[in-house]
Coordinates of C-alpha atoms and ligand atoms in Angstrom, one line a residue:
M1 CA 18.7 55.8 8.2
E2 CA 21.4 58.4 8.5
T3 CA 23.4 58.9 5.3
H4 CA 26.1 61.0 7.0
N5 CA 27.2 62.4 10.3
G6 CA 29.7 65.1 11.4
S7 CA 30.2 68.6 10.0
L8 CA 29.7 69.0 6.3
Y9 CA 31.3 71.6 4.2
W10 CA 29.0 72.2 1.3
P11 CA 26.0 73.8 3.2
S12 CA 28.5 76.5 4.5
T13 CA 29.0 77.5 0.8
Y14 CA 25.3 78.2 0.4
P15 CA 23.9 79.1 3.8
D16 CA 20.8 81.0 2.7
R17 CA 19.1 78.0 1.1
G18 CA 16.0 77.5 3.3
P19 CA 13.0 75.1 2.7
R20 CA 11.2 75.6 -0.6
S21 CA 7.6 76.8 -0.8
V22 CA 5.0 74.1 -1.2
P23 CA 3.3 73.9 -4.6
E24 CA -0.3 73.1 -5.1
R25 CA -0.5 69.4 -5.6
L26 CA -2.0 68.0 -8.9
A27 CA -4.5 65.2 -8.8
F28 CA -2.3 63.2 -11.2
Y29 CA 1.4 63.5 -12.4
D30 CA 3.0 61.9 -15.5
V31 CA 6.0 61.0 -13.3
I32 CA 6.7 61.1 -9.6
I33 CA 10.4 61.0 -8.6
V34 CA 11.2 59.7 -5.1
G35 CA 14.4 61.4 -3.8
G36 CA 15.7 64.9 -4.2
G37 CA 19.5 64.5 -4.6
I38 CA 21.6 64.8 -7.7
S39 CA 19.9 61.9 -9.3
G40 CA 16.4 63.1 -8.6
S41 CA 17.0 66.7 -9.6
L42 CA 18.7 65.8 -12.9
S43 CA 15.9 63.4 -13.7
A44 CA 13.2 66.0 -12.8
L45 CA 14.9 68.5 -15.2
A46 CA 15.2 66.0 -18.0
L47 CA 11.6 64.9 -17.7
V48 CA 10.0 68.3 -17.3
E49 CA 12.0 69.5 -20.3
A50 CA 10.5 66.6 -22.2
G51 CA 7.1 68.1 -21.5
L52 CA 5.9 65.8 -18.7
S53 CA 4.2 66.9 -15.5
V54 CA 6.7 66.0 -12.8
A55 CA 6.7 66.0 -9.0
I56 CA 9.7 65.2 -6.9
L57 CA 9.3 64.1 -3.3
D58 CA 11.9 63.9 -0.5
K59 CA 11.6 63.0 3.1
R60 CA 14.3 65.5 3.9
Q61 CA 15.2 69.0 2.6
M62 CA 16.4 68.7 -1.0
A63 CA 20.1 67.8 -1.5
T64 CA 20.7 66.9 2.1
G65 CA 21.2 63.1 1.6
S66 CA 24.4 61.6 0.2
T67 CA 24.6 64.5 -2.3
M68 CA 25.6 66.8 0.6
A69 CA 28.5 64.4 1.5
N70 CA 29.7 64.1 -2.2
T71 CA 33.2 65.4 -2.6
G72 CA 32.4 66.6 -6.1
L73 CA 35.1 64.9 -8.3
L74 CA 33.8 64.3 -11.8
Q75 CA 35.8 61.8 -13.8
Y76 CA 35.3 59.8 -16.9
S77 CA 37.5 57.0 -15.4
N78 CA 35.6 54.7 -13.0
D79 CA 36.5 52.6 -10.0
I80 CA 37.0 49.8 -12.5
M81 CA 39.6 50.6 -15.1
L82 CA 38.7 50.4 -18.7
H83 CA 41.0 47.4 -19.4
E84 CA 39.4 45.5 -16.5
L85 CA 35.9 46.4 -17.7
I86 CA 36.8 45.1 -21.1
N87 CA 37.6 41.7 -19.5
Q88 CA 34.3 41.9 -17.6
I89 CA 31.8 42.9 -20.3
G90 CA 33.8 42.9 -23.6
K91 CA 35.5 45.6 -25.6
K92 CA 32.5 47.2 -27.4
D93 CA 30.3 47.7 -24.3
A94 CA 33.2 48.7 -21.9
V95 CA 34.4 51.4 -24.3
R96 CA 30.8 52.5 -24.8
F97 CA 30.3 52.8 -21.0
Y98 CA 33.5 54.8 -20.7
R99 CA 32.5 57.0 -23.6
S100 CA 29.1 57.6 -22.0
C101 CA 30.8 58.7 -18.7
Y102 CA 33.1 61.0 -20.6
N103 CA 30.2 62.6 -22.4
A104 CA 28.3 62.9 -19.1
V105 CA 31.1 65.0 -17.6
G106 CA 30.8 67.3 -20.6
K107 CA 27.0 67.5 -20.3
L108 CA 27.3 68.4 -16.6
G109 CA 29.7 71.2 -17.6
K110 CA 27.3 72.5 -20.2
L111 CA 24.4 72.3 -17.8
T112 CA 26.1 74.3 -15.1
K113 CA 26.4 77.2 -17.6
Q114 CA 22.6 77.4 -17.7
L115 CA 22.0 77.5 -14.0
P116 CA 21.0 80.7 -12.2
F117 CA 24.1 80.7 -10.0
S118 CA 27.5 79.2 -10.1
S119 CA 28.0 75.6 -8.9
D120 CA 31.8 76.1 -9.1
F121 CA 32.3 73.7 -12.0
V122 CA 35.9 73.8 -13.1
E123 CA 37.5 71.5 -15.6
R124 CA 40.6 69.8 -14.1
P125 CA 43.0 67.0 -15.0
S126 CA 43.0 63.9 -12.7
I127 CA 46.1 62.3 -11.5
C128 CA 45.8 58.7 -10.5
Y129 CA 49.1 57.7 -9.0
A130 CA 50.4 54.2 -8.5
S131 CA 50.2 53.5 -4.7
T132 CA 52.9 50.9 -5.0
E133 CA 55.6 49.9 -7.6
A134 CA 53.5 46.8 -8.3
D135 CA 50.6 48.9 -9.7
V136 CA 52.8 50.7 -12.3
E137 CA 52.2 48.0 -15.0
K138 CA 48.4 48.3 -14.4
L139 CA 48.5 52.1 -14.9
K140 CA 50.6 51.7 -18.1
M141 CA 48.2 49.2 -19.5
E142 CA 45.3 51.5 -18.7
Y143 CA 47.1 54.4 -20.4
E144 CA 47.6 52.3 -23.6
V145 CA 43.9 51.2 -23.7
L146 CA 42.6 54.7 -23.0
Q147 CA 44.9 56.1 -25.8
K148 CA 43.8 53.4 -28.2
Y149 CA 40.1 54.3 -27.8
G150 CA 40.7 58.0 -28.0
F151 CA 40.3 59.1 -24.3
P152 CA 42.5 62.1 -23.5
C153 CA 45.3 61.0 -21.1
D154 CA 49.0 60.9 -20.4
Y155 CA 51.4 58.7 -18.5
W156 CA 53.8 60.3 -16.0
N157 CA 56.9 58.5 -14.8
T158 CA 58.6 59.3 -11.5
S159 CA 60.4 62.3 -12.7
D160 CA 57.3 63.8 -14.4
I161 CA 55.4 63.4 -11.2
S162 CA 58.1 65.1 -9.0
H163 CA 58.3 67.9 -11.7
H164 CA 54.6 68.6 -11.4
M165 CA 53.8 67.7 -7.8
P166 CA 55.5 68.0 -4.4
F167 CA 55.5 64.2 -3.9
E168 CA 57.2 61.2 -5.4
K169 CA 55.3 58.2 -6.7
P170 CA 56.3 55.3 -9.0
G171 CA 54.0 56.4 -11.9
A172 CA 50.7 58.1 -12.6
L173 CA 47.9 58.1 -15.2
V174 CA 46.7 61.6 -16.0
T175 CA 43.3 62.0 -17.5
Y176 CA 41.9 65.2 -19.0
R177 CA 38.5 66.8 -19.3
D178 CA 37.6 65.8 -15.8
A179 CA 36.1 68.4 -13.4
E180 CA 35.2 69.5 -9.9
V181 CA 31.8 70.8 -8.8
N182 CA 30.0 71.9 -5.7
P183 CA 27.2 69.2 -5.7
Y184 CA 25.0 71.0 -3.2
K185 CA 24.9 74.2 -5.3
L186 CA 24.5 72.1 -8.4
V187 CA 21.4 70.3 -7.2
H188 CA 19.8 73.5 -6.0
G189 CA 20.5 75.2 -9.3
V190 CA 19.1 72.3 -11.2
L191 CA 16.0 72.2 -9.0
D192 CA 15.5 76.0 -9.5
V193 CA 15.5 75.5 -13.2
A194 CA 13.3 72.4 -13.1
E195 CA 10.8 74.3 -10.8
E196 CA 10.8 77.3 -13.2
K197 CA 9.9 74.9 -16.0
G198 CA 7.0 73.4 -14.0
A199 CA 8.3 70.6 -11.8
H200 CA 6.6 70.4 -8.4
I201 CA 9.0 70.1 -5.5
F202 CA 7.8 68.6 -2.2
E203 CA 10.2 68.4 0.8
F204 CA 9.7 66.5 4.0
I205 CA 7.4 63.9 2.5
E206 CA 8.3 60.3 3.0
V207 CA 7.2 57.6 0.5
D208 CA 6.1 54.5 2.5
D209 CA 4.6 52.3 -0.2
V210 CA 3.8 52.3 -3.9
I211 CA 0.8 50.4 -5.3
T212 CA -0.4 49.9 -8.8
E213 CA -4.2 50.0 -9.3
D214 CA -5.6 49.8 -12.8
D215 CA -2.3 51.0 -14.4
V216 CA -2.3 54.0 -12.0
I217 CA 0.6 54.3 -9.5
S218 CA -0.6 55.2 -6.1
I219 CA 2.2 56.6 -3.9
R220 CA 1.4 56.4 -0.2
T221 CA 3.3 59.0 1.7
S222 CA 3.5 60.7 5.1
A223 CA 1.4 63.5 3.5
G224 CA -1.3 61.3 1.9
E225 CA -1.6 59.8 -1.6
F226 CA 0.0 61.0 -4.8
R227 CA -1.0 59.5 -8.1
A228 CA 1.1 59.1 -11.2
N229 CA 1.6 57.2 -14.4
Q230 CA 5.2 56.4 -13.6
V231 CA 7.5 56.4 -10.7
V232 CA 11.3 57.0 -10.6
Y233 CA 13.3 55.9 -7.6
T234 CA 16.3 58.1 -6.9
T235 CA 16.7 57.2 -3.3
G236 CA 20.5 56.9 -3.2
Y237 CA 21.9 54.4 -0.7
E238 CA 18.8 54.0 1.4
P239 CA 16.4 51.1 0.8
V240 CA 14.1 51.5 -2.2
P241 CA 10.4 51.5 -1.3
I242 CA 9.8 48.9 -4.0
G243 CA 12.4 46.5 -5.5
N244 CA 15.5 44.8 -4.2
R245 CA 19.0 45.8 -5.1
I246 CA 20.9 42.7 -5.8
G247 CA 24.6 42.8 -5.5
A248 CA 24.8 46.3 -3.9
E249 CA 27.2 46.8 -1.0
I250 CA 26.8 49.7 1.4
N251 CA 30.1 50.8 3.0
R252 CA 31.3 53.8 4.8
S253 CA 33.7 56.6 3.8
Y254 CA 35.2 59.6 5.6
A255 CA 36.0 63.1 4.4
I256 CA 37.5 66.3 5.5
A257 CA 37.6 69.9 4.2
T258 CA 40.6 71.9 5.4
K259 CA 40.8 75.5 6.3
P260 CA 41.8 77.7 3.2
I261 CA 45.4 77.1 2.0
K262 CA 47.5 80.1 1.3
E263 CA 48.9 78.9 -2.0
F264 CA 48.7 75.5 -3.8
T265 CA 52.4 75.6 -4.6
K266 CA 53.4 72.9 -7.1
W267 CA 50.0 71.3 -7.3
H268 CA 49.7 70.9 -11.1
K269 CA 46.6 72.8 -12.3
Q270 CA 44.9 71.9 -9.0
S271 CA 44.3 68.4 -10.4
L272 CA 41.9 65.9 -8.9
I273 CA 44.1 63.3 -7.2
W274 CA 43.4 59.6 -6.5
E275 CA 45.4 56.4 -6.5
T276 CA 45.4 52.7 -7.4
A277 CA 45.1 51.4 -3.8
R278 CA 41.7 50.1 -2.7
P279 CA 40.2 51.8 -0.7
Y280 CA 41.7 54.9 -2.3
L281 CA 42.4 58.3 -1.1
Y282 CA 40.8 61.1 -3.2
L283 CA 41.3 64.8 -3.1
R284 CA 40.6 68.1 -4.8
T285 CA 40.7 71.8 -4.1
T286 CA 37.7 74.2 -3.7
A287 CA 36.7 77.6 -4.9
D288 CA 37.7 79.1 -1.6
N289 CA 41.1 77.4 -1.6
R290 CA 40.5 74.5 0.7
I291 CA 41.5 70.9 0.2
I292 CA 38.7 68.2 0.4
A293 CA 40.1 64.7 1.0
G294 CA 38.2 61.5 1.4
G295 CA 38.9 57.8 1.9
L296 CA 39.5 55.2 4.6
D297 CA 36.4 53.3 3.4
Q298 CA 35.2 50.6 5.8
N299 CA 32.9 47.6 5.3
I300 CA 30.3 49.0 7.6
S301 CA 26.8 49.8 6.3
H302 CA 25.9 52.7 8.6
A303 CA 27.2 56.2 9.1
P304 CA 29.6 56.6 12.1
K305 CA 27.6 58.0 15.1
S306 CA 30.4 59.3 17.3
Q307 CA 32.3 62.5 16.6
E308 CA 35.3 60.9 18.3
L309 CA 35.4 58.2 15.6
I310 CA 35.0 60.8 12.9
D311 CA 37.8 62.9 14.4
M312 CA 40.1 59.9 14.6
H313 CA 39.6 59.2 10.8
A314 CA 39.9 62.9 10.0
K315 CA 43.3 63.0 11.6
E316 CA 44.4 60.0 9.6
L317 CA 43.3 61.8 6.4
L318 CA 45.2 64.9 7.5
L319 CA 48.3 62.8 8.0
K320 CA 48.0 61.5 4.4
L321 CA 47.6 65.0 3.1
K322 CA 50.6 66.2 5.0
E323 CA 52.7 63.4 3.5
L324 CA 51.7 64.5 0.0
F325 CA 52.1 68.2 0.7
P326 CA 54.7 68.6 3.5
D327 CA 55.2 72.3 2.9
Y328 CA 51.5 73.3 3.2
L329 CA 50.0 74.5 6.5
I330 CA 47.0 72.2 6.6
E331 CA 44.3 72.3 9.3
I332 CA 41.0 70.5 9.4
D333 CA 37.8 72.7 9.3
F334 CA 35.1 70.1 8.5
S335 CA 35.0 66.4 9.0
Y336 CA 32.3 63.7 8.5
G337 CA 31.6 60.1 7.8
A338 CA 29.0 58.9 5.3
I339 CA 27.5 55.7 3.8
F340 CA 28.6 54.9 0.3
G341 CA 27.0 52.4 -2.1
E342 CA 28.9 50.2 -4.6
S343 CA 27.6 47.6 -7.0
L344 CA 29.4 44.3 -7.2
D345 CA 29.8 44.5 -10.9
N346 CA 30.9 48.2 -10.8
I347 CA 27.9 49.2 -13.0
P348 CA 25.2 51.6 -11.7
F349 CA 21.5 50.5 -11.6
I350 CA 19.6 52.5 -14.2
G351 CA 16.4 51.6 -16.0
Q352 CA 13.0 50.0 -15.9
H353 CA 12.1 47.3 -13.3
P354 CA 12.3 43.9 -15.0
T355 CA 8.6 43.1 -14.2
K356 CA 7.0 46.3 -13.0
E357 CA 6.8 48.4 -16.1
Q358 CA 5.8 51.7 -14.6
H359 CA 8.7 51.7 -12.1
Y360 CA 12.1 53.2 -13.0
Y361 CA 15.4 53.4 -11.0
L362 CA 18.4 55.6 -11.0
L363 CA 20.8 54.4 -8.3
G364 CA 24.3 55.6 -9.3
Y365 CA 26.3 53.4 -7.0
G366 CA 30.1 53.8 -7.2
G367 CA 32.7 56.5 -6.8
N368 CA 31.5 58.2 -10.0
G369 CA 27.9 58.7 -8.7
T370 CA 27.4 62.2 -10.1
V371 CA 28.4 61.2 -13.6
Y372 CA 26.0 58.2 -13.4
S373 CA 23.3 60.6 -12.2
M374 CA 23.7 62.6 -15.4
L375 CA 24.0 59.6 -17.6
G376 CA 20.9 58.0 -15.8
S377 CA 18.7 61.1 -16.3
Q378 CA 19.3 61.0 -20.0
I379 CA 18.6 57.2 -20.2
L380 CA 15.4 57.5 -18.1
R381 CA 14.2 60.3 -20.3
G382 CA 14.8 58.1 -23.4
L383 CA 13.1 55.1 -21.8
I384 CA 10.1 57.0 -20.5
M385 CA 9.5 59.1 -23.6
D386 CA 10.5 56.7 -26.4
G387 CA 10.9 53.3 -24.7
Y388 CA 14.5 53.3 -25.9
H389 CA 17.9 54.8 -25.1
Q390 CA 21.1 53.7 -26.9
D391 CA 23.0 53.1 -23.6
A392 CA 20.2 51.6 -21.6
D393 CA 21.4 48.0 -22.1
L394 CA 24.7 48.8 -20.4
V395 CA 23.2 49.6 -17.0
Q396 CA 19.8 47.8 -17.1
L397 CA 18.4 46.3 -14.0
N398 CA 17.8 42.9 -15.5
R399 CA 21.2 41.4 -14.9
K400 CA 22.9 39.2 -12.3
Y401 CA 23.7 42.1 -10.0
G402 CA 20.6 44.2 -10.8
V403 CA 17.4 45.2 -9.2
K404 CA 14.6 42.6 -8.9
Ligands
FAD1 C1 32.0 60.6 1.3 C2 31.5 60.6 -0.1 C3 32.2 61.1 -1.2 C4 31.7 61.0 -2.5 N1 32.4 61.6 -3.5 C5 32.0 61.6 -4.7 C6 32.7 62.2 -5.8 O1 33.7 62.8 -5.5 N2 32.2 62.2 -7.0 C7 31.0 61.5 -7.3 O2 30.6 61.5 -8.4 N3 30.3 60.9 -6.3 C8 30.8 60.9 -5.1 N4 30.1 60.3 -4.1 C9 28.8 59.6 -4.4 C10 27.7 60.6 -4.5 O3 27.6 61.3 -3.3 C11 26.4 59.9 -4.8 O4 26.5 59.2 -6.0 C12 25.3 60.9 -4.9 O5 25.2 61.7 -3.9 C13 24.0 60.1 -5.0 O6 23.0 61.0 -5.2 P1 21.5 60.5 -5.2 O7 20.7 61.7 -5.6 O8 21.4 59.3 -5.9 O9 21.3 60.2 -3.6 P2 21.0 61.2 -2.4 O10 21.7 62.4 -2.5 O11 21.2 60.4 -1.2 O12 19.4 61.5 -2.6 C14 18.4 60.5 -2.3 C15 17.3 61.2 -1.6 O13 16.2 60.3 -1.5 C16 15.5 60.6 -0.3 N5 14.8 59.5 0.1 C17 15.2 58.2 0.4 N6 14.2 57.4 0.7 C18 13.1 58.1 0.6 C19 11.7 57.8 0.8 N7 11.3 56.6 1.1 N8 10.8 58.9 0.6 C20 11.2 60.1 0.3 N9 12.5 60.4 0.1 C21 13.4 59.4 0.2 C22 16.6 61.0 0.7 O14 16.2 61.8 1.7 C23 17.7 61.7 -0.2 O15 17.6 63.1 -0.2 C24 30.5 60.4 -2.7 C25 29.8 59.8 -1.7 C26 30.2 59.9 -0.4 C27 29.4 59.3 0.7

C-alpha cells in the first residue's frame, strides 16, 4: 500500500540519511515495535528509557511512511473543537484530553532540545480563521471555552485580522504555544537517541503475522522470526497485522511546498494557519522560508497515482495561497498526495488490545497525529511498565469506535 506519491519536501532537508546499519538480533526482546515513523520512534525511545530491550521493525526505510508526508503543524487544538468534544464525552474528559495535547506539544519541544541535530522546532501561534460568517459564533464559543479552562488564546475580529495579516476574514481564534517541526528530522533524531540507548532498529523487514505461543509473542517477518514479550503496533494508516480498526476512515490529502519566499511581509509571527471549513486548508512556513500548504481532502482511501492529478490539486492549493497572500511571489517546488486516517469519534487509538493482553497499539489518527504520537508513547510506557497511565482511559481501544 502506498502512503504517498509525488515529490516530498522533507527528504530534501536531510539528504544524507541513508539506510541504518543492521544490529545483531537478540533471541528475545521485551518489546517489538512494528512501524518506524513518528509513533514507533517515540515509543521506542520511551520504552528503552524505561530500561526495556526494544526492537523496532519497518518494511521500509525509517520515517518514510506517512511521517514523511506530515506537514509538521503541532497544535493543542484538535479537528474537533473543545466545546464540541465536551458535548461528545463530557467536560472533565474533554478538558483532560485537550490538556494532554497541550502538554504533548510542550514535551515535543523539550525533546527536540535533546536530539543530536535540529529538527527545526519553532514555537508559533496558530490562527484558525472563520471560513464563512456563519462560523464566527462557533469560534467565539470555542474562544470562551478555551479561556475558561486556561488554554492560552485570543479572539481576533475582522480589523484585528487585517492588522496582522494580508487577508480579510470574518473572525479568527488565535491559540498560543503551538509549534512547527520538521517531522523527518525529528524521527531520525529520536531514533538516533533511542539507538544510542540500546534500541535495535531493523529496516526493510515486513511483519506478516503475529502469533502467541505459551505467552511468548512470535513475530513472523520477511526476515524470519522475532520473539518478544510484548508487541506495539505503530503502523500508521496501513492495515494492522493483528486487530481491526473500527470506525477509522482512510482519506486522501494533498500538499505543496513552495520555492523560498523572499519575505513573509505581514504574516504575523509566521503563525500556523488553518480554518473552520471541512476539509480545511492548513499552512505554515519552513526554516528555509518556504510555505507548506495542505488540504483538498477527498474521501478516497488510496494515494493518488498520477502526477497529473497531483499537479491539478497542487495548482488549486497555489491559488488558495495566492488569495491569502496576493503580494507574495509564490511558486510550487514540491507537490504530493497522501493517505490520511481519521477516527469517527475524533479520538486516536492508543492502548492495549481488549482481549490480547500482550498487544498494544498507537494509531494517532487525525490532523494532530504527531501530538497523539507523543501522548501515545507516554501512555504506552505507563501501561507496559506499570499497567496504568492517568490518560489511558481517554484513548483506550475498548470503545464503540476502537480496535477489536
Ligand atoms: C498530507 C498530510 C499532512 C499531515 N499533516 C500533519 C500535521 O501538520 N501535523 C500532524 O500532527 N500530523 C499531520 N499528519 C498526520 C501525520 O503524518 C501522521 O499522524 C503520522 O505521520 C503518523 O505517524 P506514524 O508513525 O503513526 O505512521 P507512519 O509514519 O506511516 O509509520 C508507520 C510505519 O509502519 C510501517 N509498517 C506498516 N505496516 C508494516 C508491517 N506490516 N511491517 C513492517 N512495517 C510496517 C510503514 O512502513 C511505516 O513506516 C499529516 C498527514 C498527511 C498525510
